[in-house]
Amino acid sequence: MEFRLVESSDFTIISPLVNEWWAGRQMADMLPKLFFVHFNNTSFIAEKDGKIVGFLIGFVSQSHSYEGYIHFVGVHPEYRKHHIGKKLYHQFFNAVKENGRNIVRAVTSPVNKVSIAYHIKMGFEIEKGDKEVGGISVVADYDGPNHDRVLFTKKLD
Amino acid sequence: MEFRLVESSDFTIISPLVNEWWAGRQMADMLPKLFFVHFNNTSFIAEKDGKIVGFLIGFVSQSHSYEGYIHFVGVHPEYRKHHIGKKLYHQFFNAVKENGRNIVRAVTSPVNKVSIAYHIKMGFEIEKGDKEVGGISVVADYDGPNHDRVLFTKKLD
């Protein structure tokens, strides 16, 4: 397994993969090209035998000078027990630290139980929201009407 | 007319407005909350009598250290002859210059003739693409399959 920074040209390969990896859910709209052009120095690709098997799109916050933000993480369904996600997160954590920052944020949907469990396992804490869904604190309408979100924060050592 | 920086809380007001202002086109997906949280120091609001009548969401590129990028601009349909767009662009140009940068980029769809004409009027140049649509040079599939785009660049003085 090899890890490298995202390049602008990776967009053409990754964009169609995303809907596939999410089993047909329309996810590609969340990943416009701009993320591959303007944030590729904090975004990472995992490759196995020259094939992309995972990626993480993140950036350092422009408004919050101590923070990095993870926008989107995808791992090929056939490679989900290979710790690719964990290694991508650690690549990003290192990039955040190299930028002199020590807080990482991420956001997910309350229905995405796998993502919630994963972030907790990775040491993220859930920020107190304004309501609970299935025992998890969420911010109601965070990403628009009926788009509640779970907000994660992790302090880096 | 007053201009100010975007605040995180503006998202709740602007997100539902976007689809309205674009006459029902689903545009709000292009504007997730993250832009209002992490890029609000280069994004601007125009207000008239306390009501939001325009906004510009932009950022300085993390990968390209001389560039700013305009992601999304909206003006209330009833206020479209009041030079609000022009003033928002100039607020952004100033922010880009204050960040020690002198190139501004933006991207639009070939079908959006109004946007193309507007960017040319604002002094943007069209980058050479790999095909022509209606006499305009575009990059085929720039934002995914069948999502051709016109790429604009402006050098600031």
Short mmCIF file of C-alpha atoms in Angstrom, two decimals:
data_model
loop_
_atom_site.label_atom_id
_atom_site.label_comp_id
_atom_site.label_asym_id
_atom_site.label_seq_id
_atom_site.Cartn_x
_atom_site.Cartn_y
_atom_site.Cartn_z
CA MET A 1 0.00 0.00 0.00
CA GLU A 2 1.30 3.44 -0.90
CA PHE A 3 0.15 6.85 0.21
CA ARG A 4 0.62 10.12 -1.65
CA LEU A 5 -0.89 13.59 -1.95
CA VAL A 6 -3.94 14.03 -4.16
CA GLU A 7 -3.32 15.51 -7.60
CA SER A 8 -5.78 17.51 -9.64
CA SER A 9 -5.94 14.73 -12.25
CA ASP A 10 -7.13 12.20 -9.61
CA PHE A 11 -10.56 13.85 -9.77
CA THR A 12 -11.40 12.13 -13.07
CA ILE A 13 -10.75 8.72 -11.50
CA ILE A 14 -12.23 9.32 -8.06
CA SER A 15 -15.40 11.20 -8.95
CA PRO A 16 -17.12 8.23 -10.69
CA LEU A 17 -15.80 5.80 -8.04
CA VAL A 18 -17.53 7.61 -5.21
CA ASN A 19 -21.10 6.72 -6.17
CA GLU A 20 -19.95 3.12 -6.79
CA TRP A 21 -18.25 2.77 -3.41
CA TRP A 22 -21.33 4.22 -1.69
CA ALA A 23 -23.49 1.62 -3.42
CA GLY A 24 -25.27 4.02 -5.72
CA ARG A 25 -25.90 6.88 -3.28
CA GLN A 26 -25.36 10.20 -5.06
CA MET A 27 -22.23 11.35 -3.27
CA ALA A 28 -20.17 12.81 -6.12
CA ASP A 29 -21.94 16.19 -5.83
CA MET A 30 -20.22 16.65 -2.48
CA LEU A 31 -16.86 16.43 -4.21
CA PRO A 32 -16.57 19.10 -6.88
CA LYS A 33 -13.28 19.46 -8.68
CA LEU A 34 -12.29 22.47 -6.59
CA PHE A 35 -11.27 20.22 -3.69
CA PHE A 36 -8.78 18.46 -5.98
CA VAL A 37 -7.37 21.74 -7.27
CA HIS A 38 -7.16 23.96 -4.20
CA PHE A 39 -6.77 21.55 -1.25
CA ASN A 40 -4.55 18.82 -2.64
CA ASN A 41 -1.68 19.57 -0.26
CA THR A 42 -3.69 18.23 2.71
CA SER A 43 -5.57 15.48 0.83
CA PHE A 44 -4.32 11.92 0.40
CA ILE A 45 -4.63 8.88 -1.84
CA ALA A 46 -4.03 5.21 -0.93
CA GLU A 47 -2.91 3.04 -3.83
CA LYS A 48 -2.47 -0.71 -4.14
CA ASP A 49 -0.70 -2.01 -7.26
CA GLY A 50 -1.27 1.36 -8.93
CA LYS A 51 -5.04 1.31 -8.26
CA ILE A 52 -6.71 3.91 -6.03
CA VAL A 53 -8.27 2.09 -3.07
CA GLY A 54 -8.88 5.01 -0.73
CA PHE A 55 -8.72 8.77 -0.38
CA LEU A 56 -9.16 11.55 2.15
CA ILE A 57 -10.07 15.12 1.19
CA GLY A 58 -9.27 17.59 3.94
CA PHE A 59 -8.06 21.12 4.43
CA VAL A 60 -6.79 23.48 7.08
CA SER A 61 -9.46 25.95 8.09
CA GLN A 62 -8.97 29.43 6.72
CA SER A 63 -11.13 31.04 9.43
CA HIS A 64 -10.05 28.93 12.42
CA SER A 65 -6.30 29.00 12.63
CA TYR A 66 -5.91 25.98 14.93
CA GLU A 67 -8.16 23.64 12.95
CA GLY A 68 -8.09 21.11 10.15
CA TYR A 69 -11.29 19.75 8.62
CA ILE A 70 -11.92 16.35 7.06
CA HIS A 71 -14.46 16.77 4.27
CA PHE A 72 -14.69 13.34 2.69
CA VAL A 73 -13.11 9.91 3.15
CA GLY A 74 -13.67 6.92 0.87
CA VAL A 75 -12.31 3.39 0.91
CA HIS A 76 -12.89 0.75 -1.77
CA PRO A 77 -15.49 -1.75 -0.39
CA GLU A 78 -13.16 -4.71 -0.98
CA TYR A 79 -10.36 -3.09 1.04
CA ARG A 80 -12.30 -2.09 4.16
CA LYS A 81 -10.43 -4.27 6.69
CA HIS A 82 -6.95 -3.11 5.68
CA HIS A 83 -6.70 -0.07 8.02
CA ILE A 84 -6.60 2.24 4.99
CA GLY A 85 -8.95 4.73 6.65
CA LYS A 86 -6.83 4.81 9.78
CA LYS A 87 -3.65 5.43 7.78
CA LEU A 88 -5.31 8.18 5.73
CA TYR A 89 -6.51 9.88 8.91
CA HIS A 90 -2.99 9.75 10.34
CA GLN A 91 -1.56 11.24 7.16
CA PHE A 92 -4.02 14.08 7.58
CA PHE A 93 -3.30 14.48 11.32
CA ASN A 94 0.39 14.85 10.46
CA ALA A 95 -0.38 17.44 7.77
CA VAL A 96 -2.48 19.40 10.29
CA LYS A 97 0.36 19.32 12.82
CA GLU A 98 2.89 20.36 10.16
CA ASN A 99 0.66 23.39 9.59
CA GLY A 100 1.02 24.26 13.30
CA ARG A 101 -2.51 23.18 14.20
CA ASN A 102 -3.86 20.75 16.76
CA ILE A 103 -7.61 20.39 16.30
CA VAL A 104 -9.34 18.22 13.70
CA ARG A 105 -13.03 18.47 12.93
CA ALA A 106 -15.35 16.30 10.89
CA VAL A 107 -19.11 16.07 10.39
CA THR A 108 -21.40 13.15 9.60
CA SER A 109 -25.09 12.24 9.32
CA PRO A 110 -26.81 10.68 12.35
CA VAL A 111 -27.91 7.74 10.15
CA ASN A 112 -24.29 6.91 9.36
CA LYS A 113 -23.67 4.67 12.39
CA VAL A 114 -20.51 3.20 10.85
CA SER A 115 -18.97 6.64 10.50
CA ILE A 116 -19.97 7.61 14.05
CA ALA A 117 -18.44 4.44 15.52
CA TYR A 118 -15.35 4.91 13.39
CA HIS A 119 -14.71 8.48 14.53
CA ILE A 120 -15.14 7.49 18.17
CA LYS A 121 -12.65 4.65 17.66
CA MET A 122 -10.25 7.17 16.09
CA GLY A 123 -10.41 9.28 19.26
CA PHE A 124 -12.86 11.95 18.15
CA GLU A 125 -15.34 13.40 20.63
CA ILE A 126 -18.91 14.31 19.74
CA GLU A 127 -19.74 17.96 20.29
CA LYS A 128 -22.84 18.70 22.33
CA GLY A 129 -25.67 19.51 19.94
CA ASP A 130 -29.25 20.63 20.48
CA LYS A 131 -31.02 17.28 20.25
CA GLU A 132 -30.43 13.53 20.49
CA VAL A 133 -30.92 10.91 17.76
CA GLY A 134 -30.51 7.30 18.88
CA GLY A 135 -28.58 8.39 21.97
CA ILE A 136 -26.17 10.56 19.94
CA SER A 137 -26.02 14.33 20.36
CA VAL A 138 -26.64 16.07 17.02
CA VAL A 139 -27.04 19.62 15.72
CA ALA A 140 -30.49 19.90 14.16
CA ASP A 141 -30.59 21.27 10.59
CA TYR A 142 -26.82 21.86 10.66
CA ASP A 143 -26.42 21.34 6.89
CA GLY A 144 -29.85 22.72 5.94
CA PRO A 145 -33.49 21.84 6.73
CA ASN A 146 -33.74 18.17 7.84
CA HIS A 147 -29.98 17.71 7.47
CA ASP A 148 -29.00 17.08 11.10
CA ARG A 149 -25.31 16.43 11.67
CA VAL A 150 -23.04 14.86 14.27
CA LEU A 151 -20.03 17.12 14.90
CA PHE A 152 -16.70 15.52 15.80
CA THR A 153 -13.61 17.09 17.31
CA LYS A 154 -10.23 15.59 18.04
CA LYS A 155 -7.36 17.30 19.78
CA LEU A 156 -3.99 16.17 18.43
CA ASP A 157 -1.07 15.54 20.82
CA MET B 1 -26.45 48.86 0.97
CA GLU B 2 -24.01 47.42 3.49
CA PHE B 3 -21.29 44.82 3.03
CA ARG B 4 -19.85 42.59 5.73
CA LEU B 5 -18.05 39.25 6.15
CA VAL B 6 -20.15 36.09 6.13
CA GLU B 7 -20.86 34.56 9.53
CA SER B 8 -21.49 30.91 10.21
CA SER B 9 -25.09 31.69 11.22
CA ASP B 10 -25.81 33.20 7.76
CA PHE B 11 -25.95 29.66 6.39
CA THR B 12 -29.45 29.09 7.81
CA ILE B 13 -30.74 32.15 5.97
CA ILE B 14 -28.82 31.76 2.71
CA SER B 15 -29.14 28.02 2.08
CA PRO B 16 -32.93 28.06 1.46
CA LEU B 17 -32.66 31.34 -0.49
CA VAL B 18 -30.30 29.85 -3.07
CA ASN B 19 -32.79 27.50 -4.70
CA GLU B 20 -35.36 30.35 -4.68
CA TRP B 21 -33.01 32.85 -6.34
CA TRP B 22 -32.05 30.25 -8.96
CA ALA B 23 -35.74 29.75 -9.77
CA GLY B 24 -36.00 26.26 -8.33
CA ARG B 25 -32.71 24.81 -9.63
CA GLN B 26 -31.14 22.62 -6.93
CA MET B 27 -28.14 24.76 -6.09
CA ALA B 28 -28.01 24.46 -2.30
CA ASP B 29 -26.02 21.19 -2.48
CA MET B 30 -23.11 23.20 -3.85
CA LEU B 31 -23.08 25.24 -0.66
CA PRO B 32 -22.61 22.98 2.34
CA LYS B 33 -22.23 24.58 5.73
CA LEU B 34 -18.45 24.10 5.69
CA PHE B 35 -18.01 27.14 3.44
CA PHE B 36 -19.74 29.31 6.04
CA VAL B 37 -17.61 27.90 8.87
CA HIS B 38 -14.13 27.66 7.38
CA PHE B 39 -14.00 30.33 4.67
CA ASN B 40 -16.00 33.18 6.15
CA ASN B 41 -13.02 35.54 6.29
CA THR B 42 -12.97 35.83 2.47
CA SER B 43 -16.74 35.59 1.91
CA PHE B 44 -19.11 38.53 1.85
CA ILE B 45 -22.75 39.48 2.38
CA ALA B 46 -24.66 42.45 0.92
CA GLU B 47 -27.53 43.70 3.07
CA LYS B 48 -30.27 46.21 2.37
CA ASP B 49 -32.40 47.32 5.33
CA GLY B 50 -31.14 44.31 7.31
CA LYS B 51 -32.14 41.84 4.58
CA ILE B 52 -29.56 39.71 2.74
CA VAL B 53 -29.71 40.63 -0.96
CA GLY B 54 -26.44 39.11 -2.14
CA PHE B 55 -23.46 37.03 -1.12
CA LEU B 56 -20.11 35.81 -2.42
CA ILE B 57 -18.42 32.66 -1.12
CA GLY B 58 -14.73 32.58 -1.93
CA PHE B 59 -11.44 31.44 -0.48
CA VAL B 60 -7.72 31.75 -0.98
CA SER B 61 -6.31 28.60 -2.51
CA GLN B 62 -4.41 26.38 -0.11
CA SER B 63 -2.41 24.70 -2.91
CA HIS B 64 -1.82 27.71 -5.16
CA SER B 65 -0.28 30.44 -3.09
CA TYR B 66 -0.98 33.30 -5.52
CA GLU B 67 -4.66 32.50 -6.11
CA GLY B 68 -8.09 33.23 -4.76
CA TYR B 69 -11.12 31.25 -5.93
CA ILE B 70 -14.74 32.40 -6.19
CA HIS B 71 -16.98 29.43 -5.49
CA PHE B 72 -20.48 30.88 -5.51
CA VAL B 73 -22.15 34.25 -5.99
CA GLY B 74 -25.84 34.98 -5.55
CA VAL B 75 -27.90 38.15 -5.89
CA HIS B 76 -31.58 38.50 -5.06
CA PRO B 77 -33.53 38.59 -8.37
CA GLU B 78 -35.16 41.93 -7.50
CA TYR B 79 -31.81 43.59 -6.88
CA ARG B 80 -29.92 42.54 -10.01
CA LYS B 81 -29.36 46.02 -11.48
CA HIS B 82 -27.86 47.53 -8.33
CA HIS B 83 -24.18 46.58 -8.98
CA ILE B 84 -24.27 44.28 -5.94
CA GLY B 85 -22.34 41.56 -7.76
CA LYS B 86 -19.66 44.03 -8.84
CA LYS B 87 -19.25 45.33 -5.30
CA LEU B 88 -19.07 41.79 -3.87
CA TYR B 89 -16.38 40.86 -6.43
CA HIS B 90 -14.38 43.95 -5.47
CA GLN B 91 -14.65 43.08 -1.77
CA PHE B 92 -13.23 39.68 -2.65
CA PHE B 93 -10.49 41.11 -4.90
CA ASN B 94 -9.39 43.29 -1.97
CA ALA B 95 -9.37 40.31 0.38
CA VAL B 96 -7.23 38.36 -2.11
CA LYS B 97 -4.78 41.28 -2.34
CA GLU B 98 -4.68 41.64 1.46
CA ASN B 99 -3.62 37.98 1.51
CA GLY B 100 -0.69 38.86 -0.76
CA ARG B 101 -2.20 37.24 -3.87
CA ASN B 102 -2.95 38.57 -7.34
CA ILE B 103 -4.83 35.91 -9.30
CA VAL B 104 -8.56 35.20 -9.04
CA ARG B 105 -10.15 32.14 -10.56
CA ALA B 106 -13.77 31.13 -11.09
CA VAL B 107 -15.57 28.40 -12.99
CA THR B 108 -18.99 28.29 -14.65
CA SER B 109 -21.13 26.09 -16.92
CA PRO B 110 -21.11 26.75 -20.68
CA VAL B 111 -24.93 27.07 -20.59
CA ASN B 112 -24.68 29.95 -18.12
CA LYS B 113 -24.31 32.72 -20.72
CA VAL B 114 -25.14 35.43 -18.19
CA SER B 115 -22.28 34.32 -15.95
CA ILE B 116 -19.85 34.11 -18.88
CA ALA B 117 -20.74 37.62 -20.07
CA TYR B 118 -20.55 38.91 -16.51
CA HIS B 119 -17.05 37.54 -15.87
CA ILE B 120 -15.79 38.99 -19.15
CA LYS B 121 -17.26 42.38 -18.19
CA MET B 122 -15.48 42.08 -14.83
CA GLY B 123 -12.15 41.66 -16.61
CA PHE B 124 -11.76 37.88 -16.42
CA GLU B 125 -10.13 35.98 -19.25
CA ILE B 126 -11.27 32.55 -20.42
CA GLU B 127 -8.60 29.88 -20.16
CA LYS B 128 -8.00 27.82 -23.25
CA GLY B 129 -9.83 24.50 -22.89
CA ASP B 130 -10.00 21.39 -25.03
CA LYS B 131 -13.19 22.10 -26.96
CA GLU B 132 -15.57 24.90 -27.96
CA VAL B 133 -19.23 25.30 -27.03
CA GLY B 134 -21.05 28.17 -28.78
CA GLY B 135 -17.75 29.87 -29.59
CA ILE B 136 -16.51 29.65 -26.00
CA SER B 137 -13.47 27.58 -25.04
CA VAL B 138 -14.39 25.02 -22.37
CA VAL B 139 -12.72 22.14 -20.52
CA ALA B 140 -14.68 18.96 -21.28
CA ASP B 141 -15.84 16.94 -18.25
CA TYR B 142 -14.02 19.32 -15.91
CA ASP B 143 -16.45 18.76 -13.02
CA GLY B 144 -17.24 15.14 -13.90
CA PRO B 145 -18.73 13.29 -16.90
CA ASN B 146 -20.82 15.71 -19.03
CA HIS B 147 -20.02 18.59 -16.69
CA ASP B 148 -18.00 20.84 -19.01
CA ARG B 149 -16.80 24.09 -17.50
CA VAL B 150 -15.59 27.51 -18.58
CA LEU B 151 -12.50 28.50 -16.55
CA PHE B 152 -11.93 32.18 -15.78
CA THR B 153 -8.78 33.91 -14.59
CA LYS B 154 -8.22 37.53 -13.63
CA LYS B 155 -4.94 39.09 -12.71
CA LEU B 156 -5.33 41.81 -10.08
CA ASP B 157 -3.33 45.05 -10.33
#
